[in-house]
Short mmCIF file of C-alpha atoms and ligand atoms in Angstrom, two decimals:
data_model
loop_
_atom_site.label_atom_id
_atom_site.label_comp_id
_atom_site.label_asym_id
_atom_site.label_seq_id
_atom_site.Cartn_x
_atom_site.Cartn_y
_atom_site.Cartn_z
CA MET G 1 41.68 -37.36 13.40
CA ALA G 2 38.47 -37.01 11.27
CA ALA G 3 37.90 -33.56 9.57
CA HIS G 4 35.59 -31.03 11.01
CA ARG G 5 32.32 -31.21 9.03
CA ILE G 6 31.44 -27.77 8.23
CA GLY G 7 28.69 -25.62 6.51
CA ILE G 8 28.40 -22.06 5.18
CA ILE G 9 25.55 -19.75 5.70
CA GLY G 10 25.27 -17.07 3.17
CA PHE G 11 27.18 -17.67 -0.15
CA GLY G 12 28.04 -14.05 -1.16
CA LYS G 13 31.37 -12.27 -2.05
CA ILE G 14 33.32 -13.24 1.01
CA ALA G 15 31.98 -16.68 1.28
CA GLN G 16 33.04 -17.45 -2.59
CA ASP G 17 36.22 -15.47 -2.57
CA GLN G 18 37.91 -16.63 0.85
CA HIS G 19 35.88 -19.11 2.96
CA PHE G 20 35.28 -21.68 0.38
CA PRO G 21 38.91 -21.74 -1.10
CA ALA G 22 40.27 -21.51 2.66
CA ILE G 23 38.06 -24.57 3.81
CA ARG G 24 38.70 -26.55 0.49
CA ALA G 25 42.55 -26.08 1.19
CA ASN G 26 42.55 -27.19 4.83
CA PRO G 27 42.37 -30.95 5.15
CA ASN G 28 41.04 -30.69 8.71
CA PHE G 29 37.82 -29.38 7.15
CA GLU G 30 35.09 -31.04 4.98
CA LEU G 31 32.70 -28.61 3.56
CA ILE G 32 29.45 -30.70 3.62
CA ALA G 33 26.63 -28.19 3.41
CA VAL G 34 25.70 -24.67 2.14
CA ALA G 35 22.67 -22.64 2.93
CA SER G 36 21.98 -19.95 0.44
CA GLN G 37 18.81 -18.03 -0.29
CA ARG G 38 19.72 -17.98 -3.83
CA GLY G 39 20.55 -21.53 -3.80
CA LEU G 40 24.20 -21.08 -4.63
CA ALA G 41 27.02 -23.42 -3.84
CA PRO G 42 30.16 -24.66 -5.28
CA ASN G 43 30.05 -27.92 -7.24
CA GLY G 44 30.08 -31.10 -5.36
CA ILE G 45 28.53 -30.14 -1.99
CA LYS G 46 26.41 -32.90 -0.57
CA HIS G 47 23.69 -30.69 1.11
CA ILE G 48 22.38 -27.41 -0.26
CA PHE G 49 19.38 -25.52 1.21
CA ARG G 50 17.72 -22.15 0.79
CA ASP G 51 16.67 -22.04 4.42
CA TYR G 52 19.46 -22.34 6.84
CA ARG G 53 17.15 -23.78 9.50
CA GLU G 54 16.61 -26.74 7.22
CA MET G 55 20.30 -27.36 7.21
CA LEU G 56 20.57 -27.31 10.84
CA THR G 57 17.79 -29.85 11.33
CA SER G 58 18.48 -32.27 8.35
CA VAL G 59 22.46 -32.75 8.52
CA PRO G 60 23.01 -34.23 11.92
CA ASP G 61 26.73 -34.95 11.38
CA LEU G 62 27.25 -31.08 10.48
CA GLN G 63 29.59 -29.76 13.50
CA ALA G 64 30.29 -26.20 12.71
CA VAL G 65 28.92 -23.44 10.47
CA ALA G 66 30.56 -20.34 9.11
CA ILE G 67 28.12 -17.38 9.07
CA CYS G 68 29.07 -15.22 6.05
CA THR G 69 25.78 -13.07 6.07
CA PRO G 70 25.83 -9.30 6.42
CA PRO G 71 25.89 -8.34 10.24
CA GLN G 72 22.36 -7.46 10.57
CA VAL G 73 20.98 -11.03 10.59
CA ARG G 74 24.03 -12.73 12.07
CA HIS G 75 22.81 -12.79 15.65
CA ASP G 76 19.39 -14.71 14.95
CA ILE G 77 21.31 -17.08 12.61
CA ALA G 78 24.18 -17.67 15.05
CA ARG G 79 21.68 -18.25 17.92
CA ASP G 80 19.93 -20.89 15.91
CA VAL G 81 23.22 -22.38 15.01
CA LEU G 82 24.43 -22.66 18.70
CA ILE G 83 21.04 -23.89 20.02
CA ALA G 84 21.18 -26.52 17.39
CA GLY G 85 24.40 -27.74 18.91
CA LYS G 86 26.80 -26.54 16.14
CA SER G 87 29.75 -24.50 16.65
CA ALA G 88 29.99 -21.04 14.92
CA LEU G 89 32.48 -19.04 13.02
CA LEU G 90 31.38 -15.25 12.72
CA GLU G 91 32.50 -12.94 9.91
CA LYS G 92 33.07 -9.43 11.17
CA PRO G 93 31.61 -7.50 12.30
CA PRO G 94 30.38 -10.35 14.78
CA ALA G 95 26.72 -9.00 15.23
CA ALA G 96 24.85 -5.74 14.84
CA THR G 97 25.11 -4.85 18.53
CA LEU G 98 27.33 -5.48 21.59
CA SER G 99 24.31 -7.09 23.36
CA GLU G 100 23.87 -9.45 20.68
CA LEU G 101 27.24 -10.38 20.90
CA GLU G 102 26.94 -11.02 24.50
CA ASP G 103 23.92 -13.16 23.98
CA LEU G 104 25.88 -15.21 21.75
CA ARG G 105 28.80 -15.58 24.23
CA GLN G 106 26.29 -16.89 26.73
CA ILE G 107 24.48 -19.18 24.60
CA ALA G 108 27.84 -20.75 23.30
CA ALA G 109 28.84 -21.25 26.91
CA GLU G 110 25.53 -22.85 28.04
CA MET G 111 25.57 -25.32 25.02
CA ARG G 112 29.26 -25.92 25.39
CA ARG G 113 29.85 -25.06 21.77
CA VAL G 114 32.69 -22.97 20.15
CA LEU G 115 32.17 -19.44 19.17
CA PHE G 116 34.76 -17.85 17.04
CA THR G 117 34.75 -13.99 16.40
CA THR G 118 36.97 -13.54 13.26
CA TRP G 119 38.98 -10.38 12.64
CA HIS G 120 40.62 -11.26 9.25
CA ALA G 121 43.14 -8.21 9.40
CA GLN G 122 44.79 -9.57 12.46
CA TYR G 123 46.05 -12.44 10.79
CA ASN G 124 49.13 -10.90 8.92
CA ARG G 125 52.57 -11.49 10.06
CA GLY G 126 53.31 -7.72 9.95
CA VAL G 127 50.52 -7.08 12.65
CA GLU G 128 52.03 -9.71 15.11
CA MET G 129 55.41 -8.30 14.76
CA ALA G 130 54.17 -4.76 15.31
CA ARG G 131 52.32 -6.00 18.29
CA ASN G 132 55.61 -7.57 19.86
CA THR G 133 57.54 -4.38 18.94
CA LEU G 134 55.20 -2.24 20.90
CA ILE G 135 55.05 -4.50 24.13
CA GLY G 136 55.95 -2.34 27.06
CA ARG G 137 56.22 0.91 25.15
CA THR G 138 54.19 4.08 25.56
CA VAL G 139 52.50 5.17 22.42
CA ARG G 140 52.92 8.97 21.49
CA ARG G 141 51.39 9.20 18.04
CA MET G 142 49.16 7.00 15.85
CA LEU G 143 47.66 7.57 12.55
CA VAL G 144 45.29 5.34 10.81
CA THR G 145 44.31 6.20 7.37
CA TRP G 146 41.92 3.81 5.78
CA LYS G 147 40.56 5.23 2.49
CA GLU G 148 39.04 2.92 -0.07
CA ASP G 149 36.65 3.18 -3.09
CA VAL G 150 33.12 1.64 -1.88
CA ARG G 151 31.90 1.34 -5.55
CA HIS G 152 34.98 -1.00 -6.25
CA TRP G 153 34.73 -3.24 -3.08
CA HIS G 154 31.01 -3.21 -2.36
CA PRO G 155 29.24 -3.04 -5.95
CA GLY G 156 25.54 -3.00 -5.35
CA GLN G 157 25.58 -4.11 -1.68
CA GLN G 158 22.66 -2.25 -0.10
CA TRP G 159 22.95 -3.74 3.40
CA ILE G 160 26.26 -1.53 4.02
CA TRP G 161 24.07 1.58 3.77
CA GLN G 162 21.24 0.27 5.92
CA PRO G 163 21.24 0.88 9.62
CA GLY G 164 23.34 -1.77 11.29
CA GLY G 165 25.31 -2.09 8.03
CA PHE G 166 28.11 0.10 9.58
CA GLY G 167 28.91 2.07 6.58
CA VAL G 168 32.68 3.06 6.35
CA PHE G 169 33.14 1.08 9.37
CA ASP G 170 32.71 -2.08 7.59
CA PRO G 171 36.48 -1.63 6.54
CA GLY G 172 37.18 0.67 9.24
CA ILE G 173 36.72 -1.93 11.75
CA ASN G 174 39.31 -3.98 10.08
CA ALA G 175 41.82 -1.07 11.07
CA LEU G 176 40.29 -0.83 14.53
CA SER G 177 40.86 -4.63 14.85
CA ILE G 178 44.63 -4.19 14.08
CA VAL G 179 44.77 -1.36 16.42
CA THR G 180 43.40 -3.23 19.46
CA ARG G 181 45.60 -6.05 18.65
CA ILE G 182 48.99 -4.13 18.48
CA MET G 183 48.67 -1.30 20.97
CA PRO G 184 50.17 -2.05 24.29
CA GLU G 185 47.52 -0.09 26.38
CA PRO G 186 43.81 0.14 25.35
CA VAL G 187 42.63 3.07 23.54
CA PHE G 188 39.33 5.01 23.97
CA ILE G 189 37.18 6.93 21.60
CA GLN G 190 37.53 10.62 22.52
CA GLN G 191 35.81 12.38 19.46
CA SER G 192 34.05 10.99 16.48
CA GLU G 193 32.73 12.89 13.50
CA LEU G 194 30.63 10.83 11.23
CA GLN G 195 29.70 12.06 7.50
CA PHE G 196 26.55 10.57 6.48
CA PRO G 197 25.44 11.07 2.81
CA SER G 198 21.94 12.80 2.80
CA ASN G 199 20.27 9.84 1.25
CA ARG G 200 22.02 6.95 3.33
CA ASP G 201 21.64 5.71 6.82
CA ALA G 202 25.20 4.93 7.54
CA PRO G 203 28.50 6.97 7.36
CA ILE G 204 30.75 7.34 4.11
CA ALA G 205 33.60 8.83 6.10
CA ALA G 206 34.66 9.20 9.87
CA ASP G 207 37.44 11.15 11.79
CA LEU G 208 38.24 9.67 15.10
CA ARG G 209 40.40 10.85 17.90
CA PHE G 210 41.50 8.31 20.71
CA THR G 211 43.00 8.55 24.19
CA ASN G 212 45.15 5.97 25.81
CA GLY G 213 45.28 7.07 29.30
CA GLU G 214 48.63 9.17 28.40
CA GLY G 215 48.04 12.79 28.31
CA GLY G 216 49.23 14.47 25.21
CA ALA G 217 49.37 11.29 23.02
CA ASP G 218 48.17 12.22 19.43
CA LEU G 219 46.00 9.28 18.25
CA LYS G 220 43.90 9.60 15.10
CA ALA G 221 41.98 7.51 12.42
CA VAL G 222 40.64 8.91 9.34
CA PHE G 223 38.20 6.44 7.34
CA ASP G 224 37.00 7.53 3.78
CA TRP G 225 34.99 5.59 1.28
CA ARG G 226 35.32 8.12 -1.51
CA GLN G 227 39.12 7.45 -2.49
CA THR G 228 39.31 6.51 -6.15
CA GLY G 229 42.78 5.55 -7.53
CA PRO G 230 45.35 3.92 -5.25
CA GLN G 231 43.79 2.60 -1.98
CA THR G 232 45.23 3.41 1.25
CA TRP G 233 45.37 1.03 4.32
CA ASP G 234 47.96 2.36 6.57
CA ILE G 235 48.51 2.51 10.34
CA GLU G 236 51.69 4.56 11.67
CA VAL G 237 52.53 4.22 15.33
CA GLU G 238 55.36 6.12 17.22
CA PRO G 239 56.08 5.10 20.77
CA GLU G 240 58.20 7.21 23.04
CA GLY G 241 61.87 6.84 22.09
CA GLY G 242 60.95 5.10 19.03
CA PRO G 243 61.03 3.11 16.65
CA ILE G 244 58.67 4.39 13.92
CA LEU G 245 56.29 1.46 12.85
CA LYS G 246 54.46 1.94 9.63
CA LEU G 247 51.93 -0.99 8.66
CA SER G 248 50.45 -0.67 5.20
CA GLN G 249 48.50 -2.87 2.55
CA GLY G 250 46.08 -3.71 5.43
CA GLY G 251 49.03 -5.21 7.53
CA CYS G 252 50.76 -7.12 4.89
CA ARG G 253 53.81 -4.83 4.94
CA LEU G 254 55.46 -3.47 7.95
CA GLU G 255 58.47 -0.82 8.04
CA ILE G 256 60.23 -0.22 11.22
CA ASP G 257 62.40 3.15 11.17
CA GLY G 258 61.97 3.00 7.17
CA GLU G 259 63.27 -0.57 6.75
CA ILE G 260 60.85 -3.17 5.38
CA VAL G 261 60.76 -5.94 7.82
CA VAL G 262 57.64 -7.78 6.53
CA ASP G 263 56.06 -7.74 2.79
CA GLU G 264 53.98 -10.74 2.23
CA LYS G 265 50.84 -11.59 0.45
CA PRO G 266 47.72 -11.95 2.57
CA ASP G 267 47.23 -15.39 4.26
CA GLU G 268 44.21 -14.16 6.32
CA TYR G 269 41.51 -16.71 5.74
CA PRO G 270 43.87 -19.72 5.64
CA ALA G 271 45.09 -18.66 9.00
CA ILE G 272 41.55 -18.12 10.35
CA TYR G 273 40.73 -21.73 9.58
CA ARG G 274 43.82 -22.95 11.04
CA GLN G 275 42.79 -21.20 14.31
CA PHE G 276 39.27 -22.46 13.92
CA ASP G 277 40.77 -25.97 13.70
CA THR G 278 42.52 -25.66 17.04
CA LEU G 279 39.47 -23.91 18.86
CA LEU G 280 37.42 -26.74 17.57
CA THR G 281 39.87 -29.50 18.59
CA GLU G 282 40.45 -27.92 22.09
CA GLY G 283 36.73 -27.24 22.63
CA ARG G 284 37.42 -23.57 23.30
CA SER G 285 35.61 -20.21 22.18
CA GLU G 286 37.72 -16.98 21.01
CA ILE G 287 35.55 -13.91 21.40
CA ASP G 288 37.31 -10.43 20.85
CA GLU G 289 34.84 -7.65 21.09
CA ALA G 290 37.45 -5.04 21.40
CA PRO G 291 37.12 -3.60 17.82
CA PHE G 292 33.45 -3.87 17.92
CA ARG G 293 33.25 -2.05 21.20
CA LEU G 294 35.41 1.11 19.56
CA VAL G 295 32.92 1.18 16.83
CA ALA G 296 29.84 1.18 19.04
CA ASP G 297 31.75 3.85 21.07
CA ALA G 298 32.28 5.94 17.88
CA PHE G 299 28.62 5.85 17.06
CA MET G 300 27.79 6.62 20.66
CA VAL G 301 29.86 9.90 20.96
CA GLY G 302 29.50 10.65 17.25
CA ARG G 303 28.81 13.91 15.93
CA ARG G 304 26.70 13.66 12.76
CA VAL G 305 27.65 15.79 9.58
CA GLN G 306 25.40 15.59 6.32
CA VAL G 307 27.20 15.35 3.31
CA GLU G 308 26.26 15.23 -0.48
CA PRO G 309 24.16 12.09 -1.44
CA PHE G 310 25.89 9.11 -2.59
CA ALA G 311 24.94 7.30 -5.78
CA ASP G 312 26.07 3.69 -6.47
P1 LIG B 401 27.55 -10.04 0.17
O1 LIG B 401 28.20 -10.30 -1.07
O2 LIG B 401 26.39 -9.29 0.11
O3 LIG B 401 27.04 -11.42 0.73
C1 LIG B 401 26.36 -11.85 1.72
C2 LIG B 401 25.33 -12.97 1.57
O4 LIG B 401 24.76 -13.29 2.64
C3 LIG B 401 24.44 -12.63 0.52
O5 LIG B 401 24.75 -12.81 -0.84
C4 LIG B 401 23.20 -13.71 0.73
O6 LIG B 401 23.75 -15.00 0.15
C5 LIG B 401 23.19 -13.75 2.43
N1 LIG B 401 22.49 -12.99 2.94
C6 LIG B 401 22.08 -11.75 2.85
N2 LIG B 401 20.90 -11.49 3.50
C7 LIG B 401 20.63 -12.40 4.17
C8 LIG B 401 19.61 -12.67 5.13
N3 LIG B 401 18.79 -11.86 5.33
N4 LIG B 401 19.46 -13.88 5.64
C9 LIG B 401 20.44 -14.90 5.36
N5 LIG B 401 21.39 -14.59 4.39
C10 LIG B 401 21.54 -13.51 3.88
O7 LIG B 401 28.35 -9.59 1.46
P2 LIG B 401 30.03 -10.02 1.78
O8 LIG B 401 30.87 -8.95 1.12
O9 LIG B 401 30.07 -11.30 1.28
O10 LIG B 401 30.19 -9.61 3.19
C11 LIG B 401 29.51 -10.39 4.07
C12 LIG B 401 30.07 -10.29 5.61
O11 LIG B 401 31.50 -10.62 5.28
C13 LIG B 401 30.11 -8.90 5.87
O12 LIG B 401 29.91 -8.89 7.32
C14 LIG B 401 31.41 -8.22 5.50
O13 LIG B 401 31.64 -7.13 6.56
C15 LIG B 401 32.27 -9.39 5.64
N6 LIG B 401 33.42 -9.17 4.76
C16 LIG B 401 33.41 -8.90 3.67
C17 LIG B 401 34.57 -8.73 2.91
C18 LIG B 401 34.49 -8.46 1.35
O14 LIG B 401 35.54 -8.03 0.83
N7 LIG B 401 33.26 -8.50 0.61
C19 LIG B 401 35.93 -9.09 3.38
C20 LIG B 401 35.95 -9.40 4.83
C21 LIG B 401 34.61 -9.43 5.54
P3 LIG B 401 22.75 -16.04 -0.16
O15 LIG B 401 21.91 -15.78 -1.21
O16 LIG B 401 23.74 -17.25 -0.67
O17 LIG B 401 21.95 -16.53 1.10
#
C-alpha cells in the first residue's frame, strides 16, 4: 500500500521534536509539505509554504495534515483542512473550546474525512496496564501530582499565558487524559481553585477535586508550573481492596503495590502515528473529548485566586 502523503502546519517545538521524527521513522507516511509562518521546514521537503491555505490548494495529492499550532488557532485551520478534503491530526488540546471541537466533528463526518484528537500521554504501556488493572473496580483514592518548571518546558512561549492558552492545564490536560483513560468510571470536577499570576490571563497552578459517583472517594489533582529541580508527573490510584497503583514519569513507569511492572522510555509519538495509519487505512475518526471536557469544567466552576506576577 502507498504511504499516506502528509503535511505539517506549524513547525514549532513539538513538530520539530516529535512529529517530524515520528513521521520520518514510519514507512506508512511520507512528509511532502510543511506550512510554517517563519518558512521553517526540514531538509528535503518538496513543498514549503508560509500560508497553510496555499498548501491546501497547491498540493492536490496531500491526504492528511498534522496541526501542530497553539490551540487558539487550531479550529480555523482544522476547518480549512477538512473542507479542503484532507484528514486532520490535532495536537492536544484539540481546540480552544468544546463547541469548536464539536464543529470539527461534524465537518469531518460531512466531508467523510478522518479526524484524530491525539492525547500523547495516553500512549504509554503503563497507562494501558493501569487501565486494565482498574477495570471493574471502585476507586477510593486518587492523587494526581503534575508539577513542572514552565520556564524550562515553554521558554518564551507567550500563547500559553493568553486566553485560550490554558496555562498550567497545557501540561495538566496530559494528566487528565491519563485519568480519563484509566478510571473505570467517569470522574467529574467538584471543586477547582485556579491561581492566576496578576499579570497573566491563564493559571499557573490549579487544585482540583473530583467525584466519581461513589460517596466518600478522595480524588484530587494538584498542578503547578513553578516547580524547579526534579519534575513530578505522578498519578496514584487506590481502588477498594487494592492494589495500589502508581504511575510516574508521565505514565512511562507503573508500580503496583510497590513493585515496578513497567519502566520504559516514552514511545508516544511513534504510537500516535501507528494509530493514525490505522485510522486513515480504515477511514475512521477517533475523537476523544473527555480530557478536554474536564478542563472546560475546571474553568467553569473554578474559583480564581490572584498570585504574584510571573516573569519569563
Ligand atoms: P510552539 O513551539 O510555540 O510552536 C507552535 C508553532 O505554531 C509556532 O512555532 C508557529 O510555527 C505556529 N503558529 C503559531 N501561531 C500560529 C498562528 N496564529 N497560525 C498558524 N501557525 C501558528 O508550541 P509547541 O510547544 O510546539 O506547542 C504546539 C502544540 O503542541 C500545543 O497545543 C501544545 O500543547 C502541544 N504540545 C507541546 C508539547 C511540548 O513539549 N512543547 C508537547 C506535547 C504537545 P511556524 O512559525 O512554523 O508557523
